[in-house]
mmCIF file of C-alpha atoms and ligand atoms in Angstrom:
data_model
loop_
_atom_site.group_PDB
_atom_site.id
_atom_site.type_symbol
_atom_site.label_atom_id
_atom_site.label_comp_id
_atom_site.label_asym_id
_atom_site.label_seq_id
_atom_site.Cartn_x
_atom_site.Cartn_y
_atom_site.Cartn_z
ATOM 1 C CA MET L 22 -0.051 -0.062 -0.009
ATOM 2 C CA ASN L 23 2.971 2.451 0.907
ATOM 3 C CA ARG L 24 4.410 1.795 -2.493
ATOM 4 C CA PHE L 25 1.110 2.680 -4.198
ATOM 5 C CA LEU L 26 0.779 6.004 -2.106
ATOM 6 C CA VAL L 27 4.471 7.019 -2.883
ATOM 7 C CA ARG L 28 3.805 6.493 -6.517
ATOM 8 C CA CYS L 29 0.585 8.638 -6.358
ATOM 9 C CA ALA L 30 2.562 11.367 -4.446
ATOM 10 C CA LEU L 31 5.313 11.280 -7.110
ATOM 11 C CA ILE L 32 2.767 11.707 -9.947
ATOM 12 C CA VAL L 33 1.066 14.465 -8.169
ATOM 13 C CA ALA L 34 4.339 16.141 -7.555
ATOM 14 C CA ALA L 35 5.425 15.801 -11.189
ATOM 15 C CA PHE L 36 2.095 17.233 -12.198
ATOM 16 C CA CYS L 37 2.269 20.255 -10.091
ATOM 17 C CA GLN L 38 5.764 20.852 -10.918
ATOM 18 C CA ALA L 39 4.605 20.922 -14.571
ATOM 19 C CA LEU L 40 1.443 22.775 -14.017
ATOM 20 C CA PRO L 41 2.903 26.255 -13.513
ATOM 21 C CA ALA L 42 4.569 26.022 -17.126
ATOM 22 C CA PHE L 43 1.716 24.691 -18.817
ATOM 23 C CA ALA L 44 -0.879 27.042 -17.139
ATOM 24 C CA ASP L 45 1.421 30.051 -17.865
ATOM 25 C CA LYS L 46 1.172 29.376 -21.550
ATOM 26 C CA PRO L 47 -1.185 31.358 -23.720
ATOM 27 C CA GLY L 48 -4.322 29.636 -24.895
ATOM 28 C CA VAL L 49 -4.461 29.501 -28.598
ATOM 29 C CA VAL L 50 -7.543 27.938 -30.578
ATOM 30 C CA ILE L 51 -7.003 26.532 -33.904
ATOM 31 C CA LEU L 52 -10.205 26.865 -36.222
ATOM 32 C CA ALA L 53 -9.868 24.461 -39.165
ATOM 33 C CA THR L 54 -11.620 25.237 -42.206
ATOM 34 C CA GLY L 55 -9.926 23.028 -44.836
ATOM 35 C CA GLY L 56 -7.692 23.878 -47.916
ATOM 36 C CA THR L 57 -4.249 22.507 -48.879
ATOM 37 C CA ILE L 58 -2.860 22.980 -45.378
ATOM 38 C CA ALA L 59 -5.329 20.134 -44.787
ATOM 39 C CA GLY L 60 -4.598 18.558 -48.094
ATOM 40 C CA ALA L 61 -3.272 15.067 -48.908
ATOM 41 C CA GLY L 62 -1.516 13.893 -51.997
ATOM 42 C CA ALA L 63 -0.740 10.128 -53.069
ATOM 43 C CA ASP L 64 2.798 11.009 -54.026
ATOM 44 C CA VAL L 65 5.652 12.668 -51.940
ATOM 45 C CA ALA L 66 6.856 14.112 -55.297
ATOM 46 C CA LYS L 67 3.616 15.637 -56.047
ATOM 47 C CA SER L 68 3.402 19.209 -54.533
ATOM 48 C CA ALA L 69 0.455 20.379 -56.866
ATOM 49 C CA THR L 70 -1.659 17.083 -57.454
ATOM 50 C CA TYR L 71 -3.495 16.515 -54.213
ATOM 51 C CA GLN L 72 -6.952 16.787 -52.559
ATOM 52 C CA ALA L 73 -7.487 19.705 -50.412
ATOM 53 C CA ALA L 74 -9.555 19.653 -47.071
ATOM 54 C CA LYS L 75 -8.742 16.003 -45.915
ATOM 55 C CA VAL L 76 -6.610 16.105 -42.809
ATOM 56 C CA PRO L 77 -8.591 16.841 -39.481
ATOM 57 C CA VAL L 78 -7.418 19.635 -37.154
ATOM 58 C CA ASP L 79 -6.301 17.277 -34.324
ATOM 59 C CA LYS L 80 -3.894 15.664 -36.804
ATOM 60 C CA LEU L 81 -2.532 18.911 -38.009
ATOM 61 C CA ILE L 82 -1.886 19.780 -34.312
ATOM 62 C CA ALA L 83 -0.350 16.295 -33.642
ATOM 63 C CA GLY L 84 1.938 16.760 -36.624
ATOM 64 C CA ILE L 85 3.770 19.711 -34.713
ATOM 65 C CA PRO L 86 4.746 18.600 -31.292
ATOM 66 C CA THR L 87 6.571 21.871 -30.646
ATOM 67 C CA LEU L 88 3.389 23.716 -30.617
ATOM 68 C CA ALA L 89 3.112 22.651 -26.926
ATOM 69 C CA ASP L 90 6.329 24.531 -26.108
ATOM 70 C CA VAL L 91 4.688 27.962 -27.233
ATOM 71 C CA ALA L 92 0.992 27.471 -26.141
ATOM 72 C CA ARG L 93 -1.796 25.621 -24.842
ATOM 73 C CA VAL L 94 -3.310 24.447 -28.317
ATOM 74 C CA ARG L 95 -6.581 22.966 -28.989
ATOM 75 C CA GLY L 96 -8.543 22.630 -32.395
ATOM 76 C CA GLU L 97 -12.001 23.008 -33.686
ATOM 77 C CA GLN L 98 -13.098 21.776 -37.150
ATOM 78 C CA VAL L 99 -15.557 24.546 -38.206
ATOM 79 C CA PHE L 100 -15.594 23.451 -41.902
ATOM 80 C CA GLN L 101 -13.599 20.938 -43.974
ATOM 81 C CA ILE L 102 -13.908 22.579 -47.505
ATOM 82 C CA ALA L 103 -11.549 23.919 -50.266
ATOM 83 C CA SER L 104 -11.779 27.593 -50.012
ATOM 84 C CA GLU L 105 -13.135 28.460 -53.562
ATOM 85 C CA SER L 106 -16.135 26.815 -52.209
ATOM 86 C CA PHE L 107 -16.509 29.517 -49.305
ATOM 87 C CA THR L 108 -19.872 31.506 -49.045
ATOM 88 C CA ASN L 109 -21.133 34.437 -47.244
ATOM 89 C CA GLU L 110 -22.693 32.043 -44.925
ATOM 90 C CA HIS L 111 -19.523 30.204 -44.132
ATOM 91 C CA LEU L 112 -17.972 33.837 -43.342
ATOM 92 C CA ILE L 113 -20.584 34.583 -40.857
ATOM 93 C CA THR L 114 -20.460 31.290 -39.265
ATOM 94 C CA LEU L 115 -16.548 31.553 -38.908
ATOM 95 C CA GLY L 116 -16.746 35.181 -37.809
ATOM 96 C CA LYS L 117 -19.264 34.617 -35.136
ATOM 97 C CA ARG L 118 -17.258 31.594 -33.637
ATOM 98 C CA VAL L 119 -14.012 33.691 -33.795
ATOM 99 C CA ALA L 120 -15.776 36.633 -31.840
ATOM 100 C CA ALA L 121 -17.156 34.372 -29.192
ATOM 101 C CA LEU L 122 -13.788 32.481 -28.640
ATOM 102 C CA ALA L 123 -12.070 36.109 -28.537
ATOM 103 C CA LYS L 124 -14.325 36.783 -25.602
ATOM 104 C CA GLN L 125 -13.111 33.789 -23.541
ATOM 105 C CA ALA L 126 -10.583 34.543 -20.674
ATOM 106 C CA ASP L 127 -8.704 31.329 -21.558
ATOM 107 C CA VAL L 128 -8.101 32.153 -25.240
ATOM 108 C CA ASP L 129 -5.260 34.547 -25.927
ATOM 109 C CA GLY L 130 -5.128 34.102 -29.582
ATOM 110 C CA ILE L 131 -6.817 32.307 -32.622
ATOM 111 C CA VAL L 132 -5.484 30.814 -35.514
ATOM 112 C CA VAL L 133 -7.634 30.077 -38.626
ATOM 113 C CA THR L 134 -6.404 27.484 -41.161
ATOM 114 C CA HIS L 135 -7.840 28.121 -44.531
ATOM 115 C CA GLY L 136 -7.612 27.312 -48.286
ATOM 116 C CA THR L 137 -5.436 30.019 -50.061
ATOM 117 C CA ASP L 138 -7.890 30.924 -52.726
ATOM 118 C CA THR L 139 -10.055 32.927 -50.667
ATOM 119 C CA LEU L 140 -7.936 33.324 -47.674
ATOM 120 C CA GLU L 141 -7.292 37.044 -48.377
ATOM 121 C CA GLU L 142 -11.241 37.587 -48.199
ATOM 122 C CA THR L 143 -11.741 35.749 -45.135
ATOM 123 C CA ALA L 144 -8.912 37.524 -43.494
ATOM 124 C CA TYR L 145 -10.205 40.914 -44.458
ATOM 125 C CA PHE L 146 -13.666 40.087 -43.375
ATOM 126 C CA LEU L 147 -12.398 39.120 -39.863
ATOM 127 C CA ASN L 148 -10.443 42.299 -39.973
ATOM 128 C CA LEU L 149 -13.594 44.305 -40.498
ATOM 129 C CA VAL L 150 -16.185 42.563 -38.077
ATOM 130 C CA VAL L 151 -14.574 40.845 -35.176
ATOM 131 C CA HIS L 152 -14.122 43.224 -32.098
ATOM 132 C CA THR L 153 -10.875 42.110 -30.245
ATOM 133 C CA ASP L 154 -7.419 43.288 -29.937
ATOM 134 C CA LYS L 155 -6.340 39.402 -29.351
ATOM 135 C CA PRO L 156 -4.264 38.163 -32.308
ATOM 136 C CA ILE L 157 -6.365 36.558 -35.086
ATOM 137 C CA VAL L 158 -4.043 34.943 -37.614
ATOM 138 C CA VAL L 159 -5.177 33.321 -40.837
ATOM 139 C CA VAL L 160 -2.876 30.756 -42.402
ATOM 140 C CA GLY L 161 -2.757 28.387 -45.298
ATOM 141 C CA SER L 162 -0.262 26.500 -47.389
ATOM 142 C CA MET L 163 0.758 26.094 -51.006
ATOM 143 C CA ARG L 164 1.782 22.503 -50.846
ATOM 144 C CA PRO L 165 0.026 19.567 -49.046
ATOM 145 C CA GLY L 166 1.878 18.171 -45.859
ATOM 146 C CA THR L 167 2.374 14.793 -47.950
ATOM 147 C CA ALA L 168 4.713 16.683 -50.383
ATOM 148 C CA MET L 169 8.507 17.289 -50.064
ATOM 149 C CA SER L 170 9.302 20.767 -48.733
ATOM 150 C CA ALA L 171 5.810 21.297 -47.746
ATOM 151 C CA ASP L 172 5.206 24.835 -46.116
ATOM 152 C CA GLY L 173 2.159 24.196 -44.142
ATOM 153 C CA MET L 174 3.982 22.953 -40.986
ATOM 154 C CA LEU L 175 5.970 25.946 -40.526
ATOM 155 C CA ASN L 176 3.315 28.326 -41.722
ATOM 156 C CA LEU L 177 1.058 26.771 -39.012
ATOM 157 C CA SER L 178 3.996 26.868 -36.240
ATOM 158 C CA ASN L 179 4.456 30.601 -37.096
ATOM 159 C CA ALA L 180 0.715 31.275 -36.943
ATOM 160 C CA VAL L 181 0.631 29.803 -33.527
ATOM 161 C CA SER L 182 3.579 31.552 -32.205
ATOM 162 C CA VAL L 183 2.156 34.978 -33.625
ATOM 163 C CA ALA L 184 -1.353 34.158 -32.121
ATOM 164 C CA ALA L 185 0.457 33.369 -28.622
ATOM 165 C CA SER L 186 2.600 36.601 -28.766
ATOM 166 C CA GLN L 187 1.744 39.807 -26.868
ATOM 167 C CA ASP L 188 3.149 41.969 -29.459
ATOM 168 C CA ALA L 189 0.814 40.894 -32.193
ATOM 169 C CA ARG L 190 -2.048 42.233 -30.251
ATOM 170 C CA GLY L 191 -3.969 45.219 -31.650
ATOM 171 C CA LYS L 192 -2.426 44.929 -35.131
ATOM 172 C CA GLY L 193 -5.764 43.705 -36.959
ATOM 173 C CA VAL L 194 -6.042 40.088 -38.463
ATOM 174 C CA LEU L 195 -2.632 38.851 -39.622
ATOM 175 C CA VAL L 196 -1.586 36.240 -42.135
ATOM 176 C CA THR L 197 1.502 34.389 -41.869
ATOM 177 C CA MET L 198 2.779 32.699 -44.988
ATOM 178 C CA ASN L 199 6.291 32.126 -46.016
ATOM 179 C CA ASP L 200 7.878 33.644 -42.792
ATOM 180 C CA GLU L 201 6.078 36.961 -43.393
ATOM 181 C CA LEU L 202 3.555 39.024 -41.294
ATOM 182 C CA ASN L 203 1.038 40.524 -43.592
ATOM 183 C CA SER L 204 -2.175 42.491 -42.729
ATOM 184 C CA GLY L 205 -5.221 40.610 -43.461
ATOM 185 C CA ARG L 206 -6.545 43.862 -45.233
ATOM 186 C CA ASP L 207 -3.632 44.317 -47.589
ATOM 187 C CA VAL L 208 -2.305 40.633 -48.474
ATOM 188 C CA SER L 209 -3.555 38.821 -51.507
ATOM 189 C CA LYS L 210 -2.550 35.717 -53.434
ATOM 190 C CA MET L 211 -0.562 36.941 -56.386
ATOM 191 C CA ILE L 212 0.427 33.488 -57.912
ATOM 192 C CA ASN L 213 -0.997 29.879 -57.446
ATOM 193 C CA ILE L 214 2.322 27.783 -57.621
ATOM 194 C CA LYS L 215 4.967 29.248 -55.354
ATOM 195 C CA THR L 216 5.331 29.264 -51.499
ATOM 196 C CA GLU L 217 5.883 32.937 -51.782
ATOM 197 C CA ALA L 218 2.464 33.299 -53.258
ATOM 198 C CA PHE L 219 0.989 36.082 -50.816
ATOM 199 C CA LYS L 220 2.009 39.792 -51.202
ATOM 200 C CA SER L 221 0.963 43.209 -49.868
ATOM 201 C CA PRO L 222 1.000 45.842 -52.434
ATOM 202 C CA TRP L 223 2.418 48.236 -49.827
ATOM 203 C CA GLY L 224 4.715 45.766 -48.078
ATOM 204 C CA ALA L 225 4.469 43.273 -45.196
ATOM 205 C CA LEU L 226 4.150 44.267 -41.690
ATOM 206 C CA GLY L 227 7.044 42.188 -40.626
ATOM 207 C CA MET L 228 8.595 38.762 -40.388
ATOM 208 C CA VAL L 229 8.249 35.821 -37.880
ATOM 209 C CA VAL L 230 11.405 33.722 -37.606
ATOM 210 C CA GLU L 231 12.086 31.025 -35.238
ATOM 211 C CA GLY L 232 9.093 31.977 -33.199
ATOM 212 C CA LYS L 233 10.010 35.651 -32.599
ATOM 213 C CA ASN L 234 8.073 38.623 -34.492
ATOM 214 C CA TYR L 235 9.982 41.535 -36.201
ATOM 215 C CA TRP L 236 7.736 44.363 -37.047
ATOM 216 C CA PHE L 237 8.570 47.048 -39.705
ATOM 217 C CA ARG L 238 5.311 48.885 -40.060
ATOM 218 C CA LEU L 239 1.632 48.906 -38.633
ATOM 219 C CA PRO L 240 -1.773 49.032 -40.359
ATOM 220 C CA ALA L 241 -3.151 52.512 -41.027
ATOM 221 C CA LYS L 242 -6.791 51.580 -41.738
ATOM 222 C CA ARG L 243 -9.628 51.026 -39.206
ATOM 223 C CA HIS L 244 -9.898 47.510 -38.115
ATOM 224 C CA THR L 245 -11.302 45.043 -35.343
ATOM 225 C CA VAL L 246 -11.986 47.210 -32.088
ATOM 226 C CA ASN L 247 -11.932 50.352 -34.135
ATOM 227 C CA SER L 248 -14.462 49.137 -36.738
ATOM 228 C CA GLU L 249 -18.099 50.272 -36.848
ATOM 229 C CA PHE L 250 -19.149 46.803 -38.096
ATOM 230 C CA ASP L 251 -19.797 44.093 -35.572
ATOM 231 C CA ILE L 252 -20.246 40.381 -36.340
ATOM 232 C CA GLU L 253 -22.462 40.023 -33.363
ATOM 233 C CA LYS L 254 -25.015 42.413 -35.056
ATOM 234 C CA ILE L 255 -24.655 40.740 -38.667
ATOM 235 C CA ASP L 256 -26.459 37.624 -39.785
ATOM 236 C CA SER L 257 -26.310 38.057 -43.491
ATOM 237 C CA LEU L 258 -24.027 40.085 -45.931
ATOM 238 C CA ALA L 259 -25.435 42.330 -48.785
ATOM 239 C CA PRO L 260 -25.444 40.425 -52.309
ATOM 240 C CA VAL L 261 -22.440 42.191 -54.138
ATOM 241 C CA GLU L 262 -21.013 40.741 -57.284
ATOM 242 C CA ILE L 263 -18.048 41.360 -59.379
ATOM 243 C CA ALA L 264 -18.025 42.230 -63.379
ATOM 244 C CA TYR L 265 -14.599 41.862 -65.049
ATOM 245 C CA GLY L 266 -13.375 44.284 -67.262
ATOM 246 C CA TYR L 267 -11.268 43.561 -70.461
ATOM 247 C CA GLY L 268 -10.993 44.728 -74.099
ATOM 248 C CA ASN L 269 -14.497 44.131 -76.112
ATOM 249 C CA VAL L 270 -16.490 44.026 -72.699
ATOM 250 C CA SER L 271 -20.245 44.636 -72.729
ATOM 251 C CA ASP L 272 -22.600 45.553 -69.912
ATOM 252 C CA THR L 273 -24.154 42.030 -70.120
ATOM 253 C CA ALA L 274 -22.514 40.687 -67.103
ATOM 254 C CA ALA L 275 -23.353 43.719 -64.839
ATOM 255 C CA LYS L 276 -26.950 43.679 -65.819
ATOM 256 C CA ALA L 277 -27.322 39.840 -65.474
ATOM 257 C CA LEU L 278 -25.852 40.322 -61.911
ATOM 258 C CA ALA L 279 -28.218 43.139 -61.045
ATOM 259 C CA ASP L 280 -31.070 41.186 -62.529
ATOM 260 C CA LYS L 281 -30.252 38.288 -59.924
ATOM 261 C CA GLY L 282 -30.408 40.779 -57.171
ATOM 262 C CA ALA L 283 -26.839 42.183 -56.655
ATOM 263 C CA LYS L 284 -27.242 45.560 -54.755
ATOM 264 C CA ALA L 285 -23.743 46.622 -55.886
ATOM 265 C CA ILE L 286 -21.422 45.770 -58.772
ATOM 266 C CA ILE L 287 -17.663 45.757 -58.189
ATOM 267 C CA LEU L 288 -16.076 46.626 -61.540
ATOM 268 C CA ALA L 289 -12.856 44.854 -61.792
ATOM 269 C CA GLY L 290 -11.653 47.434 -64.225
ATOM 270 C CA THR L 291 -8.664 47.769 -66.470
ATOM 271 C CA GLY L 292 -5.718 49.972 -65.413
ATOM 272 C CA ASN L 293 -7.024 52.938 -63.056
ATOM 273 C CA GLY L 294 -10.324 50.982 -62.771
ATOM 274 C CA SER L 295 -11.298 52.069 -66.267
ATOM 275 C CA VAL L 296 -14.779 51.486 -67.693
ATOM 276 C CA ALA L 297 -15.169 50.944 -71.532
ATOM 277 C CA ALA L 298 -17.339 54.001 -72.768
ATOM 278 C CA ARG L 299 -19.803 51.717 -74.430
ATOM 279 C CA VAL L 300 -20.605 50.286 -70.866
ATOM 280 C CA VAL L 301 -21.101 53.444 -69.186
ATOM 281 C CA PRO L 302 -24.701 53.989 -70.274
ATOM 282 C CA GLY L 303 -25.871 50.588 -68.939
ATOM 283 C CA LEU L 304 -24.187 51.287 -65.710
ATOM 284 C CA ARG L 305 -25.838 54.626 -65.253
ATOM 285 C CA ASP L 306 -29.176 52.809 -65.747
ATOM 286 C CA LEU L 307 -28.245 50.374 -63.056
ATOM 287 C CA ARG L 308 -27.269 53.399 -60.693
ATOM 288 C CA ALA L 309 -30.575 55.014 -61.603
ATOM 289 C CA LYS L 310 -32.386 51.662 -60.306
ATOM 290 C CA GLY L 311 -30.449 51.913 -56.955
ATOM 291 C CA VAL L 312 -27.485 49.361 -57.838
ATOM 292 C CA GLN L 313 -24.333 50.812 -56.382
ATOM 293 C CA ILE L 314 -21.279 50.942 -58.990
ATOM 294 C CA ILE L 315 -18.047 50.535 -57.227
ATOM 295 C CA ARG L 316 -14.852 50.906 -59.238
ATOM 296 C CA SER L 317 -11.933 48.611 -58.522
ATOM 297 C CA SER L 318 -8.983 47.449 -60.851
ATOM 298 C CA HIS L 319 -7.971 44.056 -61.897
ATOM 299 C CA VAL L 320 -4.174 45.024 -62.165
ATOM 300 C CA ASN L 321 -2.126 42.088 -60.634
ATOM 301 C CA ALA L 322 0.049 44.147 -58.029
ATOM 302 C CA GLY L 323 -3.002 46.007 -56.771
ATOM 303 C CA GLY L 324 -4.750 49.037 -58.061
ATOM 304 C CA PHE L 325 -5.051 52.516 -56.912
ATOM 305 C CA VAL L 326 -8.281 54.003 -58.033
ATOM 306 C CA ILE L 327 -9.347 57.552 -56.995
ATOM 307 C CA ARG L 328 -12.367 59.653 -57.676
ATOM 308 C CA ASN L 329 -12.928 61.523 -60.981
ATOM 309 C CA ALA L 330 -9.481 60.457 -62.393
ATOM 310 C CA GLU L 331 -10.661 58.964 -65.752
ATOM 311 C CA GLN L 332 -14.216 58.447 -64.756
ATOM 312 C CA PRO L 333 -16.679 61.470 -63.413
ATOM 313 C CA ASP L 334 -17.584 59.550 -60.442
ATOM 314 C CA ASP L 335 -19.136 62.482 -58.812
ATOM 315 C CA GLN L 336 -21.454 63.005 -61.993
ATOM 316 C CA TYR L 337 -22.236 59.346 -62.043
ATOM 317 C CA ASP L 338 -22.532 58.939 -58.260
ATOM 318 C CA TRP L 339 -20.042 56.014 -58.309
ATOM 319 C CA VAL L 340 -17.799 54.825 -55.551
ATOM 320 C CA VAL L 341 -14.207 53.877 -55.910
ATOM 321 C CA ALA L 342 -12.456 50.965 -54.076
ATOM 322 C CA HIS L 343 -9.180 52.964 -53.782
ATOM 323 C CA ASP L 344 -6.380 50.367 -53.389
ATOM 324 C CA LEU L 345 -8.798 47.256 -52.623
ATOM 325 C CA ASN L 346 -8.728 44.547 -55.361
ATOM 326 C CA PRO L 347 -12.135 43.451 -56.454
ATOM 327 C CA GLN L 348 -12.509 40.538 -54.188
ATOM 328 C CA LYS L 349 -11.620 42.654 -51.249
ATOM 329 C CA ALA L 350 -13.864 45.380 -52.508
ATOM 330 C CA ARG L 351 -16.727 42.882 -52.647
ATOM 331 C CA ILE L 352 -16.165 41.990 -49.024
ATOM 332 C CA LEU L 353 -16.279 45.660 -47.743
ATOM 333 C CA ALA L 354 -19.113 46.405 -49.722
ATOM 334 C CA ALA L 355 -21.099 43.414 -48.587
ATOM 335 C CA VAL L 356 -20.347 44.283 -45.057
ATOM 336 C CA ALA L 357 -20.834 47.871 -45.340
ATOM 337 C CA MET L 358 -24.195 47.637 -47.100
ATOM 338 C CA THR L 359 -25.635 45.793 -44.074
ATOM 339 C CA LYS L 360 -25.759 49.350 -42.521
ATOM 340 C CA THR L 361 -25.916 51.733 -45.349
ATOM 341 C CA SER L 362 -27.165 52.094 -49.102
ATOM 342 C CA ASP L 363 -25.835 55.787 -49.262
ATOM 343 C CA SER L 364 -23.026 56.229 -51.875
ATOM 344 C CA LYS L 365 -21.304 59.009 -50.072
ATOM 345 C CA GLU L 366 -21.374 56.923 -46.751
ATOM 346 C CA LEU L 367 -20.119 54.094 -48.919
ATOM 347 C CA GLN L 368 -17.170 56.162 -50.139
ATOM 348 C CA ARG L 369 -16.352 57.344 -46.754
ATOM 349 C CA ILE L 370 -16.184 53.511 -45.665
ATOM 350 C CA PHE L 371 -13.927 52.628 -48.727
ATOM 351 C CA TRP L 372 -11.413 55.583 -47.639
ATOM 352 C CA GLU L 373 -11.299 54.415 -44.085
ATOM 353 C CA TYR L 374 -11.303 50.586 -44.131
HETATM 354 N N1 DAS R 402 -8.275 24.712 -53.388
HETATM 355 C C1 DAS R 402 -7.272 25.682 -52.701
HETATM 356 C C2 DAS R 402 -8.156 26.217 -51.542
HETATM 357 O O1 DAS R 402 -8.806 25.434 -50.815
HETATM 358 C C3 DAS R 402 -6.267 24.874 -52.153
HETATM 359 C C4 DAS R 402 -5.206 25.716 -51.395
HETATM 360 O O2 DAS R 402 -4.461 26.304 -51.994
HETATM 361 O O3 DAS R 402 -5.584 25.844 -50.131
HETATM 362 O O4 DAS R 402 -8.173 27.460 -51.344
#
């Protein structure tokens, strides 16, 4: 009997000895949604041929034992989909879960694992609607974990260390890919085949190297706790669609989207967000019927669309998306139009966010 009691005492002592270290560590929740970071392929030599959204979150966590050195980590499988299949409803569900977790005292940071195709949209959406200064880090990977030189393990490890860090608080939603710290507002996927796929037109905020954050700049636009939009008061997003601009374009797509109920059309325009002269009358008809027309640019490194440059926006009562690419402009318009349909208010919002 004595030997049994001694063994119990030793176990309790060991647990108490380890407890402060474990209890002292920040709490990080990983919300998994799918994508390549959860992808699996049949061949270690295949980094582009695989199936996304296969590996469950607990397996992702188990695959990186060192996470426990940084934080008390637990996972939730919110979705298991390729991110090209995200919908507005997915955004709302995810946003509400992030906001609820951010309120919990035992949660110090949140990581969202996500496909890379629409990662930039989700990151921007969370940046706009989740009221917390705790780190929220969105992360994906360009290669599945089954491939040589897979990038997901380090990307996820970096995301957890950033989410667990004090100095990442109050910087808005962050994206950690390829050792960089990018703003969820600015970053977008610039190419679909390199591990260095994500770039911010105005530069990364910093780097994360061996678990340490190195900051070089801070976000300038409103986000998270300074946002006028709150996911707790949003149950659906306004229907906003995108019409692509190119040589020989007509107003067919914009009109068809409006006929299907779009409350705003984002013009993925050429160059300065330019609009072909033959398309303007049809767009002005849509504006007269109450549809918002928002000019963005589909130039690759990010547009810079300002009012009344090549289009008389004041005369047409159109809005400009400034430096937001079309897919991010859609997110902002879809959120903003849950509160206003006034074009001047929308323009203020596009300047501020
Ligand atoms: N289909 C892509 C996606 O889920 C895979 C990826 O790159 O994550 O976004």
